[in-house]
PDB file of C-alpha atoms in Angstrom:
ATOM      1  CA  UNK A   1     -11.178-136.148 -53.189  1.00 63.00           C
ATOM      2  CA  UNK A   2     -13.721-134.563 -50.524  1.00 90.00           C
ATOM      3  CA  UNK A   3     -14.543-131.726 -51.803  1.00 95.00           C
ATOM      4  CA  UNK A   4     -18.058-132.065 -52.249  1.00 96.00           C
ATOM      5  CA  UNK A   5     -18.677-133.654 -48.965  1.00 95.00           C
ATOM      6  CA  UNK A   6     -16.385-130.885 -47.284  1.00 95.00           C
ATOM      7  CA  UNK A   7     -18.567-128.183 -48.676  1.00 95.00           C
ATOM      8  CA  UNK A   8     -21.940-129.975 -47.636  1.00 94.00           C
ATOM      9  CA  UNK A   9     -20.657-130.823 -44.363  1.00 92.00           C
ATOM     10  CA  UNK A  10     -19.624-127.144 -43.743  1.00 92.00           C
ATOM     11  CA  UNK A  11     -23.136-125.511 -45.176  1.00 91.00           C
ATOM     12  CA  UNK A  12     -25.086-127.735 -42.368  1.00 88.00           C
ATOM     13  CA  UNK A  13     -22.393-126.755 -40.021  1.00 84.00           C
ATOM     14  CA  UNK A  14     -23.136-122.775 -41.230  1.00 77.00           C
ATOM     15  CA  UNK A  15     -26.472-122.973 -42.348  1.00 61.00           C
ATOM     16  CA  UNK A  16     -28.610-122.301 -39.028  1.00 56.00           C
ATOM     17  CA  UNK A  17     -26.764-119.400 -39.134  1.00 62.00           C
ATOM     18  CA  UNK A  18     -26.992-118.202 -42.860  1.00 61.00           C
ATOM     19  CA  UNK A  19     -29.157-120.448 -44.642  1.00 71.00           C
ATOM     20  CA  UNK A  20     -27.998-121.172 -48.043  1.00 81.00           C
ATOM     21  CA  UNK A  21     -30.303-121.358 -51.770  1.00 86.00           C
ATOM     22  CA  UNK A  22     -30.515-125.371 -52.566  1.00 89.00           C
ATOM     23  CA  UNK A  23     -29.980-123.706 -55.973  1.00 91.00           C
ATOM     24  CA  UNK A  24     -26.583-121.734 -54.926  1.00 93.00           C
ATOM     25  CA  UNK A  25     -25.539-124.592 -53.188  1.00 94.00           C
ATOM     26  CA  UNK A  26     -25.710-127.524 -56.063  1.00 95.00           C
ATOM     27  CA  UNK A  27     -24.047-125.212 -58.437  1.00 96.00           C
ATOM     28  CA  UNK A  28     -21.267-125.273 -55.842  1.00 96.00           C
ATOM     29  CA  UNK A  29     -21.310-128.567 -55.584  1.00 97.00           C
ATOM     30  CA  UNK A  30     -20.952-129.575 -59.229  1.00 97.00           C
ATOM     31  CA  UNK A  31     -18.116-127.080 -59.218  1.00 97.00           C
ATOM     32  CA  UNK A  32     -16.195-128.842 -56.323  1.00 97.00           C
ATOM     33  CA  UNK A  33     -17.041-132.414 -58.143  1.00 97.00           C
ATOM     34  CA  UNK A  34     -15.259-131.332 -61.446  1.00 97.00           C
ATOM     35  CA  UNK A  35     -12.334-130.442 -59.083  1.00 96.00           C
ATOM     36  CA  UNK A  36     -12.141-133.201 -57.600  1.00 95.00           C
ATOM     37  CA  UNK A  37     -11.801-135.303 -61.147  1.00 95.00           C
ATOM     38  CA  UNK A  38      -9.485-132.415 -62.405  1.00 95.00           C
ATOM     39  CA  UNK A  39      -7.084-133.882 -58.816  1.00 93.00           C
ATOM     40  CA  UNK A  40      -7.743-137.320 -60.055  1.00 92.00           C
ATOM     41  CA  UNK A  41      -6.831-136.429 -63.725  1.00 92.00           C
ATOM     42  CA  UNK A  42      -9.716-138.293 -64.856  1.00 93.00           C
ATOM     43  CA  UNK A  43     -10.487-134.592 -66.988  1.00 95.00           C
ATOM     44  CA  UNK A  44      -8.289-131.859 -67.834  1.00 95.00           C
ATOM     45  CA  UNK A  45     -10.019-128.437 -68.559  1.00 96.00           C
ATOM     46  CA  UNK A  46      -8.892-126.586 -72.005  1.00 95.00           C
ATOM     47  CA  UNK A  47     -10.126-123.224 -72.521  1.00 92.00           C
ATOM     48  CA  UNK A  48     -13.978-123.553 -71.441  1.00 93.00           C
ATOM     49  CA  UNK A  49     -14.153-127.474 -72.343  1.00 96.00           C
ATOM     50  CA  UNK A  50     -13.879-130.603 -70.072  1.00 97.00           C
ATOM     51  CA  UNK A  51     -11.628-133.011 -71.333  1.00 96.00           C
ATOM     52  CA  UNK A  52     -11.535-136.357 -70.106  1.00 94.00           C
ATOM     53  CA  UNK A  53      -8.939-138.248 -68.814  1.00 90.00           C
ATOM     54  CA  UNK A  54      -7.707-141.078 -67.191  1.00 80.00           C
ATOM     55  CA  UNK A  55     -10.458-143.596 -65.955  1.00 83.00           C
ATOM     56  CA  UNK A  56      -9.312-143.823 -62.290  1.00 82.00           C
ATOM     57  CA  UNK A  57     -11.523-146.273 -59.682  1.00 85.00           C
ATOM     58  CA  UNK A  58     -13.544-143.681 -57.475  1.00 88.00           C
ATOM     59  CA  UNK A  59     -14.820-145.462 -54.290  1.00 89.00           C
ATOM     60  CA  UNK A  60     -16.533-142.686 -53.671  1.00 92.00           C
ATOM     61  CA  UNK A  61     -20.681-143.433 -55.578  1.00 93.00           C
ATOM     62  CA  UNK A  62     -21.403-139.730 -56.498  1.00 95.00           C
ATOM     63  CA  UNK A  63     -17.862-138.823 -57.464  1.00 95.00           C
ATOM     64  CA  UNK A  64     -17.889-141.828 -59.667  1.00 93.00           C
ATOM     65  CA  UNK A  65     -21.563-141.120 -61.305  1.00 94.00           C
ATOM     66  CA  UNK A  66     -19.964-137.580 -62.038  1.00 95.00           C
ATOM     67  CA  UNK A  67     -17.174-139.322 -63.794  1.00 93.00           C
ATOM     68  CA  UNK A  68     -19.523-141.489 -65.662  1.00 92.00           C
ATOM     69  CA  UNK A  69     -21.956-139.101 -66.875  1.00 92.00           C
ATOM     70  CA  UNK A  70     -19.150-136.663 -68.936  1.00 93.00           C
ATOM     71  CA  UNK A  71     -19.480-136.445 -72.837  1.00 91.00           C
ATOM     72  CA  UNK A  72     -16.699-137.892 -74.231  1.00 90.00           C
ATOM     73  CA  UNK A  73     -16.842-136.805 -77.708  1.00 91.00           C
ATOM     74  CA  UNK A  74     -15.984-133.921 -79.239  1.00 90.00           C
ATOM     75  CA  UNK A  75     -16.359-130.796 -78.703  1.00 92.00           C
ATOM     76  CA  UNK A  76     -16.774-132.214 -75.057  1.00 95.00           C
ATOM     77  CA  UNK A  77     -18.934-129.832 -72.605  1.00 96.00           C
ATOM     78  CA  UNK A  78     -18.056-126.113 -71.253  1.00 97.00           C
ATOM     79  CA  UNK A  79     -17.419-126.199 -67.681  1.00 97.00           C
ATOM     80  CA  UNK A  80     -20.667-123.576 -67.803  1.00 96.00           C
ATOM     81  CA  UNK A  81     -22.919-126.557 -69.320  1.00 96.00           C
ATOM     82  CA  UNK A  82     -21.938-129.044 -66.605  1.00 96.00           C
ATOM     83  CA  UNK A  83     -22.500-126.784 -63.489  1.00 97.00           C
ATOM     84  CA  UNK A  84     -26.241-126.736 -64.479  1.00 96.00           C
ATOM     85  CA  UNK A  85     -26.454-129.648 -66.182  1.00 96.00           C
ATOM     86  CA  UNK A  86     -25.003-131.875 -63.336  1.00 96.00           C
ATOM     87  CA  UNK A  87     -25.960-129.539 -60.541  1.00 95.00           C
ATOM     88  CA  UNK A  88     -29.707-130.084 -61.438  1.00 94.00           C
ATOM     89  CA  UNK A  89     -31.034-131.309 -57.535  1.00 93.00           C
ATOM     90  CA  UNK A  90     -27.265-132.417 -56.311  1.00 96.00           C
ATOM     91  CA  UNK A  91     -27.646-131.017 -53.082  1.00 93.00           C
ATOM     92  CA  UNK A  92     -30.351-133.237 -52.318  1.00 93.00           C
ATOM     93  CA  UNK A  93     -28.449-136.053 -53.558  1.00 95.00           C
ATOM     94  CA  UNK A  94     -25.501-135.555 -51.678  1.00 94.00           C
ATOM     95  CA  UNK A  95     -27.870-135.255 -48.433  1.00 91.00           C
ATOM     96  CA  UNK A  96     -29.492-138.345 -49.004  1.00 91.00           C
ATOM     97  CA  UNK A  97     -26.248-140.476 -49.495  1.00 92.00           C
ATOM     98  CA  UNK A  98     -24.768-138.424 -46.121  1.00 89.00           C
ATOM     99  CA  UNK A  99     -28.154-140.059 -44.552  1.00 88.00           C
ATOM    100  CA  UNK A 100     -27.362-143.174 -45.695  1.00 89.00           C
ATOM    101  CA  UNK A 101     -23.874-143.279 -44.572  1.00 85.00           C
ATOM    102  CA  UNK A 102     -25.003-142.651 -41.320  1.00 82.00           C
ATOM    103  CA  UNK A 103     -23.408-139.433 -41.068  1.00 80.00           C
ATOM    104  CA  UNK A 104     -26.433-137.133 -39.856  1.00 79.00           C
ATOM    105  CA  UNK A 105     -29.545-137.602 -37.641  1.00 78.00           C
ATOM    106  CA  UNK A 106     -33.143-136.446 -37.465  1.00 72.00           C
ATOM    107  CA  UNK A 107     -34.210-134.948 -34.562  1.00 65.00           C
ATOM    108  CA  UNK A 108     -37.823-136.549 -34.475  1.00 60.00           C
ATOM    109  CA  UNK A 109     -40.604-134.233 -33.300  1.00 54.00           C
ATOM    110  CA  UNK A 110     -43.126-136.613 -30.993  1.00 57.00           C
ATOM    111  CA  UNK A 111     -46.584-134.337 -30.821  1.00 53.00           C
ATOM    112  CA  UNK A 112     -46.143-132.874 -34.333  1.00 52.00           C
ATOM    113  CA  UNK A 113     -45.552-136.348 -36.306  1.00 52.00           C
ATOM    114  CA  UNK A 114     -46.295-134.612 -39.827  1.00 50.00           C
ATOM    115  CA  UNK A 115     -43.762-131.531 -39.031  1.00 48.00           C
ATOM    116  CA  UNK A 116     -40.473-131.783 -41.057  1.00 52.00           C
ATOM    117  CA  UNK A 117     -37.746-133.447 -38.977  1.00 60.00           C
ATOM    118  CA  UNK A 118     -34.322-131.250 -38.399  1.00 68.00           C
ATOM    119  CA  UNK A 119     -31.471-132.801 -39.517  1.00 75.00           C
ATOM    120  CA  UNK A 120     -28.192-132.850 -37.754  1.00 80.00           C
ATOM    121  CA  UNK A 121     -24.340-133.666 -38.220  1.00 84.00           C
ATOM    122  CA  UNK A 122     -22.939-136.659 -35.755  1.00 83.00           C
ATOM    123  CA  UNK A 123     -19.891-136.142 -34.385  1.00 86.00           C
ATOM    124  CA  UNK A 124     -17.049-137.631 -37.129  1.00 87.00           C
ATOM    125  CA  UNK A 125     -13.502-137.377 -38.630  1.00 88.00           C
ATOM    126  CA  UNK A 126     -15.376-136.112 -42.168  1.00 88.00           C
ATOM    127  CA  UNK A 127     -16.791-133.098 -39.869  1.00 90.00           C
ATOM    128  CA  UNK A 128     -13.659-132.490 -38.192  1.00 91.00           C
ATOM    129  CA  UNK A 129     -11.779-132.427 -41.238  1.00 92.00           C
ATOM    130  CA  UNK A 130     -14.384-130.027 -43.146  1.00 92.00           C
ATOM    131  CA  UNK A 131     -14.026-128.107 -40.181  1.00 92.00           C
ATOM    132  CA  UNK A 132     -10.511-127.995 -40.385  1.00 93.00           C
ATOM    133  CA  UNK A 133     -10.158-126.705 -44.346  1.00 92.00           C
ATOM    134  CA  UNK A 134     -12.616-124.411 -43.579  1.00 91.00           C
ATOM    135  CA  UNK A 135     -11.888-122.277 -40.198  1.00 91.00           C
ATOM    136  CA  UNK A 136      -8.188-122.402 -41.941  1.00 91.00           C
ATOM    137  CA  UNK A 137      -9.278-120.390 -45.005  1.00 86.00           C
ATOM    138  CA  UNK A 138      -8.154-123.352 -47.779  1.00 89.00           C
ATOM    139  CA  UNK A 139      -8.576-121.230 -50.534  1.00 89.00           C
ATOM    140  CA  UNK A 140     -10.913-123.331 -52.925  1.00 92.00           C
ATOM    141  CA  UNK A 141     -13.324-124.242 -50.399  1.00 92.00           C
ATOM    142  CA  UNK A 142     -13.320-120.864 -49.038  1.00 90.00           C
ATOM    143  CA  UNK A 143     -14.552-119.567 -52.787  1.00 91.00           C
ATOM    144  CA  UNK A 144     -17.015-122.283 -53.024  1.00 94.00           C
ATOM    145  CA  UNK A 145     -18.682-121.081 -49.631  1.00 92.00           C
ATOM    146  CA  UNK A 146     -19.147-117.848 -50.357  1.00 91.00           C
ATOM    147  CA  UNK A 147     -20.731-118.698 -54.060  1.00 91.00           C
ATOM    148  CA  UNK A 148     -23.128-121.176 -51.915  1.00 90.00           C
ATOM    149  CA  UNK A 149     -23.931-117.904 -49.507  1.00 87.00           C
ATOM    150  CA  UNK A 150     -21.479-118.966 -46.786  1.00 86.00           C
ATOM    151  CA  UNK A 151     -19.397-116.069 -46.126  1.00 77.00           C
ATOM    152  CA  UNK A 152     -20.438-112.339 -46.792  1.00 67.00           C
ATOM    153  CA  UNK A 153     -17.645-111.129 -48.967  1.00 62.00           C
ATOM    154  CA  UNK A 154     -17.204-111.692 -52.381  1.00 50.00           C
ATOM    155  CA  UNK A 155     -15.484-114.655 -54.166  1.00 50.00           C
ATOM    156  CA  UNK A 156     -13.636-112.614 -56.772  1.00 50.00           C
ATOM    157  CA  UNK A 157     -10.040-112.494 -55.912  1.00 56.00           C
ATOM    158  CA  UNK A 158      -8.977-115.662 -57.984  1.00 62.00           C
ATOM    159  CA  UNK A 159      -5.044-114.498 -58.384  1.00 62.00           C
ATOM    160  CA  UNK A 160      -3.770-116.122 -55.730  1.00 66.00           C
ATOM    161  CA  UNK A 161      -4.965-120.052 -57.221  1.00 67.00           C
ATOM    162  CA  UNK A 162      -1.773-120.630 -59.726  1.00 61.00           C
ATOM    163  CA  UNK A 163      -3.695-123.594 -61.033  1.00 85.00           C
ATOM    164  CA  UNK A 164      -6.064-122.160 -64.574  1.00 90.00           C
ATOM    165  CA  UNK A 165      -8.364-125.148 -64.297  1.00 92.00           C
ATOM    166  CA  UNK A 166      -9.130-124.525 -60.750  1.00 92.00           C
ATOM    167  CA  UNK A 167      -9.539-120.820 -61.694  1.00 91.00           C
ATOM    168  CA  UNK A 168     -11.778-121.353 -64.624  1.00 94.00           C
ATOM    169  CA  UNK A 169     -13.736-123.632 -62.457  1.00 95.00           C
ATOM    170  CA  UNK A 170     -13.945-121.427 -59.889  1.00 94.00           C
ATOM    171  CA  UNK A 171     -14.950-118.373 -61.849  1.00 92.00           C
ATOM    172  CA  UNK A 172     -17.521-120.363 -63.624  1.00 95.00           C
ATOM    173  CA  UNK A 173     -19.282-121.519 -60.109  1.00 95.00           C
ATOM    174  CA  UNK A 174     -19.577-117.740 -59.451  1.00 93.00           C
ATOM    175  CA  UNK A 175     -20.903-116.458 -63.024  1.00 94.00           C
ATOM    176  CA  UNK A 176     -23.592-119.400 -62.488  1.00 94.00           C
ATOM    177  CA  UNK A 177     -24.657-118.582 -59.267  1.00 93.00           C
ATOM    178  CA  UNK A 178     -24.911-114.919 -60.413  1.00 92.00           C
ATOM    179  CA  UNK A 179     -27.132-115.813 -62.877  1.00 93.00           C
ATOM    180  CA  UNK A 180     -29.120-117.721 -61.126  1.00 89.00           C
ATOM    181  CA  UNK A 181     -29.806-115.217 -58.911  1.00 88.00           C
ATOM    182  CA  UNK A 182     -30.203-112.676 -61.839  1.00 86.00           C
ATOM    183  CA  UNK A 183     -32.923-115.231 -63.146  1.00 83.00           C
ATOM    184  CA  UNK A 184     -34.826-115.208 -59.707  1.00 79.00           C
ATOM    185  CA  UNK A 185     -34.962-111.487 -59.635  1.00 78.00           C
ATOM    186  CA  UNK A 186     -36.093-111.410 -63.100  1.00 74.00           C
ATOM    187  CA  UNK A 187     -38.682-114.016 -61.641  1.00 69.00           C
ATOM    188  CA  UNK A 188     -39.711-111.870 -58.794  1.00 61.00           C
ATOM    189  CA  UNK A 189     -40.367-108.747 -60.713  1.00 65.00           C
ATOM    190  CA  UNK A 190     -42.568-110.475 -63.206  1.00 60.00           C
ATOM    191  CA  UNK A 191     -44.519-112.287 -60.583  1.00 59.00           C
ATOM    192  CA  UNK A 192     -44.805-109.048 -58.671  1.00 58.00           C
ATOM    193  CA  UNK A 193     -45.907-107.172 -62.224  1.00 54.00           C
ATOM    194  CA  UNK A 194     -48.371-110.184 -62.813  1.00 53.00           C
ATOM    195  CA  UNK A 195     -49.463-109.815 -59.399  1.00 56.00           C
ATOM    196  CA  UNK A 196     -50.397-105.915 -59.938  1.00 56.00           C
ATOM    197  CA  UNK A 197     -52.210-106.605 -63.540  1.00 55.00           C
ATOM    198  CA  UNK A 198     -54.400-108.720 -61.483  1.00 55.00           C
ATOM    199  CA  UNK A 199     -55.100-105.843 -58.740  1.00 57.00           C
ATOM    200  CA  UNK A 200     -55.806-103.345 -61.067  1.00 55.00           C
ATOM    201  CA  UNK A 201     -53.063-101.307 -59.918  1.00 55.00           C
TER     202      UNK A 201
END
């Protein structure tokens, strides 16, 4: 149950080279979360709904606050409702505890104190293994990538996962992340049309 970590690992890895939306990414991430509980049957998905499970011990903090925080009454949430609802600031979240775990540095900048430190990956089996399941194409975190903004072509082609909860996962991730960006165009052409109102123009 990496999946999460996998995917942040390999967007810091990527990222200086195609920076990624926070907003992209913790869509992404709530997406990989709820497959990692569908792996550890603590929910099933039927139709659109999350149904939970099993009440497995996750070690892992985040994993297990994701497990915690499902509704567990009917008629349970659409996997569309909990890719915003528990994707709301995750990617910071997930930094933070990969801070705390030691897992990344800051490169400190000495004459500009106030300046924003870069932050790094150290060296680790977690990298190496994100690494791994990504430069060999593993077909969920592949999709998941290129929804975040990883990879260029589109996430589409679904067919190939045999699994329907990882498909309607999947599909889901990429119908909220094209919304989102529908919703920041939207925002973009009002600003600009607000902008122009104000200019006379």
């Amino acid at each position: 149950m990496t999946t999460p970590w996998d995917l942040l690992i390999v967007t810091m890895d990527v990222a200086s080279d195609r920076p990624v939306e926070q907003g992209e990414l913790s869509l992404a991430l709530a997406g990989a979360e709820l497959l990692d509980l569908i792996d550890s049957q603590a929910v099933t998905v039927d139709g659109e709904r999350i149904v939970p499970g099993l009440q497995p011990q996750i070690e892992d903090r985040l994993l297990q606050e994701a497990a915690s925080s499902l509704a567990r009454e009917t008629p349970y949430e659409s996997v569309d409702d909990w890719l915003w609802r528990r994707g709301r600031g995750l990617s910071s979240a997930y930094l933070a505890a990969l801070e705390a775990e030691g897992q990344v540095t800051r490169q400190r900048h000495r004459w500009i104190p106030l300046r924003s430190d870069r932050i790094t990956l150290v060296d680790s089996p977690a990298r190496r293994r994100a690494d791994d399941r990504w430069t060999s194409g593993e077909p969920v975190l592949a999709v998941l990538g290129a929804a975040a903004g990883l990879r260029d072509e589109p996430a589409e082609d679904l067919d190939h996962l045999a699994d329907d909860a990882t498909v309607t996962v999947l599909a889901a991730v990429n119908d909220a992340v094209r919304e989102l960006e529908a919703v920041r165009q939207r925002r973009g052409i009002e600003d600009a049309a607000f902008d122009n109102v104000w200019r006379g123009e």
